[in-house]
C-alpha cells in the first residue's frame, strides 16, 4: 500500500540523545590561543591540545577539574561508610528476639519452672559471635511470637542481602516475600546457571536466551538484549561482591560466611549463588575479582549497598583512567558519559561532551595537520587565526598608549586623498557611494529616456571611486635572537608572539610588503613563520648578528624598489661571526673581529637605506651602550620594551618606519615607543 502521508508535513520525535542539534558551534578561538602559546613554548600541538583539554577554558571545566571531582567522590565513599551494615542489622534483630523471649519466659506463669530455667540458660549461654548465636538458635522452640518473627527476619534479611549482592534491587523487591517468591528465585538461579554453563561449553543459542528472558525477565530490569549484555551486568555486580568480601576483616568475613547458610532458612540459596559466581568468573576472567578497598567511615552498608558502593568505586576508577588520557591512543571519545552522569551528575557529562566536541572540532576544522612523519602541526589556517588574536592584543596595547580608538579599516590601498574620479577598468579603489548615487539620480532626471535601460538605477558611467595616495612598498627583515639566553630568561615565547603578529599584519593588511624572518643564534637562518613558532629552545651559545645582517642585506637587494626596514630583537652583544670560509667563530667576551664584522654589515644596511630599530631586551648596561652606539651609526632607534609590550613595539615600529617618523623625530632610546604608531600605514586592525 502506498504511503499517503503529506511529504511537506513535519514529523517530531522525542530527542534520543547524542550531540545537541540546537547547541551553538564550539568556539575554537580561546582553545587555539592557548594551544598556540604552548606550541611556541616548545610543546607539540598534540600535547598542547591535551594540556588545554586538561585545564579547560575560562568558563569551562577541564579534564583535571572532572578528575578532582572523581577523586573527591571516591574518598568520600571510603571515608563515610563501613561494611558492618548487615552484621549490625542482624545483631540488632538477634538482640531484640532474645530480649522478647526473655520477657515472655518471665511472664508465662504456665511454663514449667525447670523448662523456664533451661530456656533461660540457653539464652544466657549464647556465644558472643553473632553467626554462632544465630546458628545455635536455629532449632530453638520460641515461646514469644514477637521473638520468633524477629528471628525469621534475620533469615529473610540474609537471603535478600545475598541476592541484592548479585541482582541490584532484590533487597527491596523481596521484602515480605512468600514461599512462592523464594521458590521462583531458586528456579531462576537454577535456569540461569544452566544457561551460563551451556554458554561456557559453546552450546547455547539465541533461542535459549530468549526463552530464559521470557520466563525470568522480571528479575532483570536493565533488560539485556543478548547473553553478552546479561553476562557483563552480572559479572560486574558479582565481581564487586567479591571485592566487598575481600575488603572485610577476616572476622567479618567468617561471620558472614557462617550466616549465609541461614539465608531464607536453607543452604540451597548460597549453593546456587556460589555456582553462579564460579560460572561468571570463568566467563568473564577480565573483571577485577580480587581487589579490595579500605572503608573507614561510621555509616554501615549492607551487602547489597556495599556491593553497589564497590561498583561505584570501580566506575570512578574507570573514569579516573579515562580522564587522565595517559594511555596509548587516548582520545576524548573514550570518556563514558553515562558513567560520568551517574557518578558526578548531568552537568559533568555536559562539560565532558563539550570537551569531546572541542577536540573533534580542532581535529576536523583544519587547524591541525599531520605531517609526513605522522606528527601533528599547526596548519597555516591555525597560524592565521592565532596571528589575528595576537594582532588584536598588539592593537589594544598600541591604542591604549596612544589614546586612539580601535578603528577597523584597512590601509592596504593607500590613504584617501579626498578626491574622486570616474571608475576605469582595473581600478581597485573603493567606491564613493554618495557620489555614485548622486550621479545616477542626476542622469535619470536629466535624460528623457532614462527608463529605456530596463529600470536599472546605475550605469557604469555613474560610478566614482576614491583616489588614494600611492604607498611605497617595504622590504622588512625581522631579526630575532634565538640564543641560549633568550630561552633561559623567559623571552622565547614573547619573541615568537612578536614574529607571528608582524607576519599576520603584513600578510593580511600589507600584502605588497616583503617580510623575511631571520633567527640568529650560533649561526643565522631564514625561517618560515611555521618553522619559527615551532622552534625548540636553542641551548647552543652564540649570538651571530653578523650572519643575520648578511641575510637581511641580501633580502633588501632582492627588492631594490622597496623601502628597507630592519628590525632587530636581541638580548645580548654579538659573540659569533662567519669566517670567510663559512665556518662559525665563537668567543665570549665578544672578540673585536666579531664586533667589526657586525658593524660592517650594519653599515651596509645603512647604505642600502634601511630604517633600523633595535629592540633591547634586558637591563645589562654594557648591552645598552653597545646597541645605542650601533643605532647611532645608521641613524636608527633603540626601543627597550617590557616583554609584554615587545609585539606592540615591533609592530608600531613597522607601521611608522616610513613617513611617520618625520624630520623632527628624536633619536636614541625610546622606552615607550610612543612615536611609532600610525604614520603612512593608517589603521590596520581587522
PDB file of N, CA, C and O in Angstrom, residues 588-644:
ATOM      1  N   UNK A 588      83.567  34.423  23.863  1.00  0.00           N
ATOM      2  CA  UNK A 588      82.975  35.266  24.906  1.00  0.00           C
ATOM      3  C   UNK A 588      84.052  35.560  25.951  1.00  0.00           C
ATOM      4  O   UNK A 588      84.700  34.624  26.420  1.00  0.00           O
ATOM      5  N   UNK A 589      84.263  36.825  26.310  1.00  0.00           N
ATOM      6  CA  UNK A 589      83.597  38.048  25.822  1.00  0.00           C
ATOM      7  C   UNK A 589      83.781  38.213  24.315  1.00  0.00           C
ATOM      8  O   UNK A 589      84.671  37.604  23.714  1.00  0.00           O
ATOM      9  N   UNK A 590      82.941  39.067  23.691  1.00  0.00           N
ATOM     10  CA  UNK A 590      82.979  39.205  22.234  1.00  0.00           C
ATOM     11  C   UNK A 590      84.372  39.583  21.728  1.00  0.00           C
ATOM     12  O   UNK A 590      85.046  40.447  22.286  1.00  0.00           O
ATOM     13  N   UNK A 591      84.793  38.921  20.674  1.00  0.00           N
ATOM     14  CA  UNK A 591      86.084  39.211  20.044  1.00  0.00           C
ATOM     15  C   UNK A 591      85.951  40.497  19.226  1.00  0.00           C
ATOM     16  O   UNK A 591      84.908  40.744  18.602  1.00  0.00           O
ATOM     17  N   UNK A 592      86.986  41.353  19.188  1.00  0.00           N
ATOM     18  CA  UNK A 592      86.905  42.591  18.391  1.00  0.00           C
ATOM     19  C   UNK A 592      86.551  42.339  16.925  1.00  0.00           C
ATOM     20  O   UNK A 592      85.859  43.145  16.292  1.00  0.00           O
ATOM     21  N   UNK A 593      87.011  41.220  16.387  1.00  0.00           N
ATOM     22  CA  UNK A 593      86.703  40.921  14.991  1.00  0.00           C
ATOM     23  C   UNK A 593      85.205  40.661  14.802  1.00  0.00           C
ATOM     24  O   UNK A 593      84.628  41.036  13.775  1.00  0.00           O
ATOM     25  N   UNK A 594      84.570  40.003  15.791  1.00  0.00           N
ATOM     26  CA  UNK A 594      83.118  39.768  15.727  1.00  0.00           C
ATOM     27  C   UNK A 594      82.368  41.091  15.703  1.00  0.00           C
ATOM     28  O   UNK A 594      81.425  41.279  14.917  1.00  0.00           O
ATOM     29  N   UNK A 595      82.787  42.026  16.566  1.00  0.00           N
ATOM     30  CA  UNK A 595      82.157  43.347  16.589  1.00  0.00           C
ATOM     31  C   UNK A 595      82.367  44.056  15.260  1.00  0.00           C
ATOM     32  O   UNK A 595      81.439  44.653  14.688  1.00  0.00           O
ATOM     33  N   UNK A 596      83.571  43.977  14.737  1.00  0.00           N
ATOM     34  CA  UNK A 596      83.895  44.678  13.488  1.00  0.00           C
ATOM     35  C   UNK A 596      83.061  44.140  12.323  1.00  0.00           C
ATOM     36  O   UNK A 596      82.542  44.916  11.504  1.00  0.00           O
ATOM     37  N   UNK A 597      82.955  42.816  12.221  1.00  0.00           N
ATOM     38  CA  UNK A 597      82.155  42.233  11.147  1.00  0.00           C
ATOM     39  C   UNK A 597      80.683  42.651  11.266  1.00  0.00           C
ATOM     40  O   UNK A 597      80.022  42.942  10.260  1.00  0.00           O
ATOM     41  N   UNK A 598      80.156  42.662  12.495  1.00  0.00           N
ATOM     42  CA  UNK A 598      78.757  43.046  12.699  1.00  0.00           C
ATOM     43  C   UNK A 598      78.537  44.506  12.323  1.00  0.00           C
ATOM     44  O   UNK A 598      77.534  44.855  11.664  1.00  0.00           O
ATOM     45  N   UNK A 599      79.462  45.377  12.732  1.00  0.00           N
ATOM     46  CA  UNK A 599      79.345  46.805  12.408  1.00  0.00           C
ATOM     47  C   UNK A 599      79.413  47.015  10.902  1.00  0.00           C
ATOM     48  O   UNK A 599      78.660  47.827  10.326  1.00  0.00           O
ATOM     49  N   UNK A 600      80.284  46.269  10.226  1.00  0.00           N
ATOM     50  CA  UNK A 600      80.428  46.425   8.780  1.00  0.00           C
ATOM     51  C   UNK A 600      79.118  46.110   8.057  1.00  0.00           C
ATOM     52  O   UNK A 600      78.696  46.858   7.168  1.00  0.00           O
ATOM     53  N   UNK A 601      78.456  45.018   8.466  1.00  0.00           N
ATOM     54  CA  UNK A 601      77.206  44.659   7.791  1.00  0.00           C
ATOM     55  C   UNK A 601      76.075  45.614   8.157  1.00  0.00           C
ATOM     56  O   UNK A 601      75.189  45.878   7.346  1.00  0.00           O
ATOM     57  N   UNK A 602      76.092  46.153   9.386  1.00  0.00           N
ATOM     58  CA  UNK A 602      75.096  47.157   9.746  1.00  0.00           C
ATOM     59  C   UNK A 602      75.290  48.411   8.901  1.00  0.00           C
ATOM     60  O   UNK A 602      74.302  49.018   8.432  1.00  0.00           O
ATOM     61  N   UNK A 603      76.541  48.808   8.672  1.00  0.00           N
ATOM     62  CA  UNK A 603      76.816  49.961   7.805  1.00  0.00           C
ATOM     63  C   UNK A 603      76.322  49.693   6.383  1.00  0.00           C
ATOM     64  O   UNK A 603      75.793  50.592   5.715  1.00  0.00           O
ATOM     65  N   UNK A 604      76.495  48.469   5.913  1.00  0.00           N
ATOM     66  CA  UNK A 604      75.996  48.120   4.580  1.00  0.00           C
ATOM     67  C   UNK A 604      74.484  48.285   4.502  1.00  0.00           C
ATOM     68  O   UNK A 604      73.943  48.761   3.495  1.00  0.00           O
ATOM     69  N   UNK A 605      73.779  47.875   5.579  1.00  0.00           N
ATOM     70  CA  UNK A 605      72.327  48.048   5.614  1.00  0.00           C
ATOM     71  C   UNK A 605      71.970  49.526   5.579  1.00  0.00           C
ATOM     72  O   UNK A 605      71.008  49.938   4.910  1.00  0.00           O
ATOM     73  N   UNK A 606      72.755  50.347   6.291  1.00  0.00           N
ATOM     74  CA  UNK A 606      72.504  51.780   6.276  1.00  0.00           C
ATOM     75  C   UNK A 606      72.692  52.369   4.893  1.00  0.00           C
ATOM     76  O   UNK A 606      71.931  53.246   4.460  1.00  0.00           O
ATOM     77  N   UNK A 607      73.721  51.901   4.169  1.00  0.00           N
ATOM     78  CA  UNK A 607      73.951  52.412   2.819  1.00  0.00           C
ATOM     79  C   UNK A 607      72.838  51.999   1.858  1.00  0.00           C
ATOM     80  O   UNK A 607      72.584  52.671   0.857  1.00  0.00           O
ATOM     81  N   UNK A 608      72.156  50.877   2.184  1.00  0.00           N
ATOM     82  CA  UNK A 608      71.010  50.469   1.370  1.00  0.00           C
ATOM     83  C   UNK A 608      69.751  51.262   1.712  1.00  0.00           C
ATOM     84  O   UNK A 608      68.712  51.080   1.078  1.00  0.00           O
ATOM     85  N   UNK A 609      69.866  52.145   2.714  1.00  0.00           N
ATOM     86  CA  UNK A 609      68.728  52.978   3.091  1.00  0.00           C
ATOM     87  C   UNK A 609      67.816  52.358   4.130  1.00  0.00           C
ATOM     88  O   UNK A 609      66.678  52.816   4.304  1.00  0.00           O
ATOM     89  N   UNK A 610      68.269  51.319   4.821  1.00  0.00           N
ATOM     90  CA  UNK A 610      67.414  50.632   5.796  1.00  0.00           C
ATOM     91  C   UNK A 610      67.112  51.526   6.986  1.00  0.00           C
ATOM     92  O   UNK A 610      68.019  52.178   7.531  1.00  0.00           O
ATOM     93  N   UNK A 611      65.872  51.588   7.348  1.00  0.00           N
ATOM     94  CA  UNK A 611      65.460  52.259   8.579  1.00  0.00           C
ATOM     95  C   UNK A 611      65.504  51.215   9.683  1.00  0.00           C
ATOM     96  O   UNK A 611      64.770  50.234   9.663  1.00  0.00           O
ATOM     97  N   UNK A 612      66.379  51.431  10.648  1.00  0.00           N
ATOM     98  CA  UNK A 612      66.764  50.394  11.606  1.00  0.00           C
ATOM     99  C   UNK A 612      66.239  50.704  12.994  1.00  0.00           C
ATOM    100  O   UNK A 612      66.319  51.850  13.456  1.00  0.00           O
ATOM    101  N   UNK A 613      65.717  49.660  13.633  1.00  0.00           N
ATOM    102  CA  UNK A 613      65.297  49.768  15.034  1.00  0.00           C
ATOM    103  C   UNK A 613      65.813  48.552  15.791  1.00  0.00           C
ATOM    104  O   UNK A 613      65.624  47.402  15.358  1.00  0.00           O
ATOM    105  N   UNK A 614      66.496  48.822  16.897  1.00  0.00           N
ATOM    106  CA  UNK A 614      66.932  47.756  17.807  1.00  0.00           C
ATOM    107  C   UNK A 614      65.918  47.654  18.951  1.00  0.00           C
ATOM    108  O   UNK A 614      65.513  48.672  19.526  1.00  0.00           O
ATOM    109  N   UNK A 615      65.547  46.431  19.291  1.00  0.00           N
ATOM    110  CA  UNK A 615      64.682  46.188  20.444  1.00  0.00           C
ATOM    111  C   UNK A 615      65.521  45.458  21.481  1.00  0.00           C
ATOM    112  O   UNK A 615      65.818  44.267  21.338  1.00  0.00           O
ATOM    113  N   UNK A 616      65.931  46.228  22.493  1.00  0.00           N
ATOM    114  CA  UNK A 616      66.839  45.689  23.506  1.00  0.00           C
ATOM    115  C   UNK A 616      66.036  45.057  24.629  1.00  0.00           C
ATOM    116  O   UNK A 616      65.186  45.691  25.252  1.00  0.00           O
ATOM    117  N   UNK A 617      66.305  43.768  24.900  1.00  0.00           N
ATOM    118  CA  UNK A 617      65.650  43.038  25.988  1.00  0.00           C
ATOM    119  C   UNK A 617      66.659  42.851  27.114  1.00  0.00           C
ATOM    120  O   UNK A 617      67.762  42.351  26.888  1.00  0.00           O
ATOM    121  N   UNK A 618      66.296  43.229  28.306  1.00  0.00           N
ATOM    122  CA  UNK A 618      67.200  43.107  29.438  1.00  0.00           C
ATOM    123  C   UNK A 618      67.786  44.445  29.841  1.00  0.00           C
ATOM    124  O   UNK A 618      67.688  45.443  29.118  1.00  0.00           O
ATOM    125  N   UNK A 619      68.402  44.469  31.023  1.00  0.00           N
ATOM    126  CA  UNK A 619      68.887  45.725  31.604  1.00  0.00           C
ATOM    127  C   UNK A 619      70.406  45.789  31.717  1.00  0.00           C
ATOM    128  O   UNK A 619      70.942  46.577  32.497  1.00  0.00           O
ATOM    129  N   UNK A 620      71.123  44.972  30.949  1.00  0.00           N
ATOM    130  CA  UNK A 620      72.583  44.970  31.037  1.00  0.00           C
ATOM    131  C   UNK A 620      73.141  46.305  30.527  1.00  0.00           C
ATOM    132  O   UNK A 620      72.914  46.681  29.361  1.00  0.00           O
ATOM    133  N   UNK A 621      73.861  47.060  31.367  1.00  0.00           N
ATOM    134  CA  UNK A 621      74.386  48.372  30.926  1.00  0.00           C
ATOM    135  C   UNK A 621      75.323  48.259  29.735  1.00  0.00           C
ATOM    136  O   UNK A 621      75.312  49.114  28.842  1.00  0.00           O
ATOM    137  N   UNK A 622      76.158  47.230  29.717  1.00  0.00           N
ATOM    138  CA  UNK A 622      77.078  47.060  28.595  1.00  0.00           C
ATOM    139  C   UNK A 622      76.326  46.851  27.286  1.00  0.00           C
ATOM    140  O   UNK A 622      76.696  47.413  26.243  1.00  0.00           O
ATOM    141  N   UNK A 623      75.284  46.039  27.332  1.00  0.00           N
ATOM    142  CA  UNK A 623      74.472  45.819  26.141  1.00  0.00           C
ATOM    143  C   UNK A 623      73.810  47.118  25.696  1.00  0.00           C
ATOM    144  O   UNK A 623      73.749  47.424  24.498  1.00  0.00           O
ATOM    145  N   UNK A 624      73.308  47.901  26.675  1.00  0.00           N
ATOM    146  CA  UNK A 624      72.643  49.162  26.341  1.00  0.00           C
ATOM    147  C   UNK A 624      73.608  50.108  25.622  1.00  0.00           C
ATOM    148  O   UNK A 624      73.252  50.737  24.609  1.00  0.00           O
ATOM    149  N   UNK A 625      74.852  50.213  26.107  1.00  0.00           N
ATOM    150  CA  UNK A 625      75.826  51.103  25.469  1.00  0.00           C
ATOM    151  C   UNK A 625      76.163  50.624  24.060  1.00  0.00           C
ATOM    152  O   UNK A 625      76.260  51.423  23.120  1.00  0.00           O
ATOM    153  N   UNK A 626      76.338  49.320  23.916  1.00  0.00           N
ATOM    154  CA  UNK A 626      76.706  48.772  22.609  1.00  0.00           C
ATOM    155  C   UNK A 626      75.599  49.013  21.582  1.00  0.00           C
ATOM    156  O   UNK A 626      75.857  49.489  20.463  1.00  0.00           O
ATOM    157  N   UNK A 627      74.357  48.690  21.940  1.00  0.00           N
ATOM    158  CA  UNK A 627      73.258  48.825  20.982  1.00  0.00           C
ATOM    159  C   UNK A 627      73.020  50.294  20.642  1.00  0.00           C
ATOM    160  O   UNK A 627      72.737  50.646  19.488  1.00  0.00           O
ATOM    161  N   UNK A 628      73.157  51.179  21.633  1.00  0.00           N
ATOM    162  CA  UNK A 628      72.956  52.607  21.358  1.00  0.00           C
ATOM    163  C   UNK A 628      74.010  53.117  20.377  1.00  0.00           C
ATOM    164  O   UNK A 628      73.702  53.898  19.458  1.00  0.00           O
ATOM    165  N   UNK A 629      75.220  52.661  20.544  1.00  0.00           N
ATOM    166  CA  UNK A 629      76.277  53.103  19.619  1.00  0.00           C
ATOM    167  C   UNK A 629      76.035  52.540  18.220  1.00  0.00           C
ATOM    168  O   UNK A 629      76.284  53.221  17.214  1.00  0.00           O
ATOM    169  N   UNK A 630      75.530  51.304  18.139  1.00  0.00           N
ATOM    170  CA  UNK A 630      75.223  50.712  16.836  1.00  0.00           C
ATOM    171  C   UNK A 630      74.108  51.489  16.152  1.00  0.00           C
ATOM    172  O   UNK A 630      74.156  51.763  14.941  1.00  0.00           O
ATOM    173  N   UNK A 631      73.064  51.843  16.900  1.00  0.00           N
ATOM    174  CA  UNK A 631      71.929  52.560  16.317  1.00  0.00           C
ATOM    175  C   UNK A 631      72.346  53.926  15.795  1.00  0.00           C
ATOM    176  O   UNK A 631      71.886  54.376  14.730  1.00  0.00           O
ATOM    177  N   UNK A 632      73.243  54.604  16.519  1.00  0.00           N
ATOM    178  CA  UNK A 632      73.667  55.941  16.100  1.00  0.00           C
ATOM    179  C   UNK A 632      74.413  55.904  14.767  1.00  0.00           C
ATOM    180  O   UNK A 632      74.361  56.841  13.985  1.00  0.00           O
ATOM    181  N   UNK A 633      75.132  54.808  14.501  1.00  0.00           N
ATOM    182  CA  UNK A 633      75.899  54.708  13.259  1.00  0.00           C
ATOM    183  C   UNK A 633      74.989  54.787  12.029  1.00  0.00           C
ATOM    184  O   UNK A 633      75.400  55.257  10.968  1.00  0.00           O
ATOM    185  N   UNK A 634      73.760  54.267  12.165  1.00  0.00           N
ATOM    186  CA  UNK A 634      72.866  54.206  10.999  1.00  0.00           C
ATOM    187  C   UNK A 634      71.641  55.083  11.208  1.00  0.00           C
ATOM    188  O   UNK A 634      70.617  54.893  10.537  1.00  0.00           O
ATOM    189  N   UNK A 635      71.752  56.041  12.155  1.00  0.00           N
ATOM    190  CA  UNK A 635      70.643  56.947  12.418  1.00  0.00           C
ATOM    191  C   UNK A 635      69.375  56.161  12.787  1.00  0.00           C
ATOM    192  O   UNK A 635      68.269  56.486  12.354  1.00  0.00           O
ATOM    193  N   UNK A 636      69.564  55.106  13.591  1.00  0.00           N
ATOM    194  CA  UNK A 636      68.441  54.246  13.961  1.00  0.00           C
ATOM    195  C   UNK A 636      67.905  54.555  15.339  1.00  0.00           C
ATOM    196  O   UNK A 636      68.289  55.536  15.988  1.00  0.00           O
ATOM    197  N   UNK A 637      67.028  53.704  15.788  1.00  0.00           N
ATOM    198  CA  UNK A 637      66.389  53.867  17.093  1.00  0.00           C
ATOM    199  C   UNK A 637      66.682  52.661  17.974  1.00  0.00           C
ATOM    200  O   UNK A 637      66.954  51.562  17.482  1.00  0.00           O
ATOM    201  N   UNK A 638      66.528  52.888  19.280  1.00  0.00           N
ATOM    202  CA  UNK A 638      66.610  51.808  20.267  1.00  0.00           C
ATOM    203  C   UNK A 638      65.333  51.844  21.082  1.00  0.00           C
ATOM    204  O   UNK A 638      64.951  52.899  21.605  1.00  0.00           O
ATOM    205  N   UNK A 639      64.663  50.717  21.169  1.00  0.00           N
ATOM    206  CA  UNK A 639      63.462  50.597  21.988  1.00  0.00           C
ATOM    207  C   UNK A 639      63.737  49.528  23.037  1.00  0.00           C
ATOM    208  O   UNK A 639      64.246  48.456  22.723  1.00  0.00           O
ATOM    209  N   UNK A 640      63.421  49.844  24.292  1.00  0.00           N
ATOM    210  CA  UNK A 640      63.643  48.889  25.387  1.00  0.00           C
ATOM    211  C   UNK A 640      62.296  48.552  26.021  1.00  0.00           C
ATOM    212  O   UNK A 640      61.966  49.048  27.096  1.00  0.00           O
ATOM    213  N   UNK A 641      61.498  47.704  25.382  1.00  0.00           N
ATOM    214  CA  UNK A 641      60.154  47.416  25.896  1.00  0.00           C
ATOM    215  C   UNK A 641      60.171  46.352  26.984  1.00  0.00           C
ATOM    216  O   UNK A 641      61.128  45.572  27.110  1.00  0.00           O
ATOM    217  N   UNK A 642      59.096  46.333  27.757  1.00  0.00           N
ATOM    218  CA  UNK A 642      58.856  45.175  28.610  1.00  0.00           C
ATOM    219  C   UNK A 642      58.479  43.993  27.717  1.00  0.00           C
ATOM    220  O   UNK A 642      58.042  44.174  26.567  1.00  0.00           O
ATOM    221  N   UNK A 643      58.634  42.795  28.231  1.00  0.00           N
ATOM    222  CA  UNK A 643      58.356  41.624  27.400  1.00  0.00           C
ATOM    223  C   UNK A 643      56.927  41.624  26.873  1.00  0.00           C
ATOM    224  O   UNK A 643      56.672  41.258  25.717  1.00  0.00           O
ATOM    225  N   UNK A 644      55.967  42.009  27.718  1.00  0.00           N
ATOM    226  CA  UNK A 644      54.574  42.016  27.283  1.00  0.00           C
ATOM    227  C   UNK A 644      54.320  43.030  26.179  1.00  0.00           C
ATOM    228  O   UNK A 644      53.338  42.919  25.449  1.00  0.00           O
TER     229      UNK A 644
END
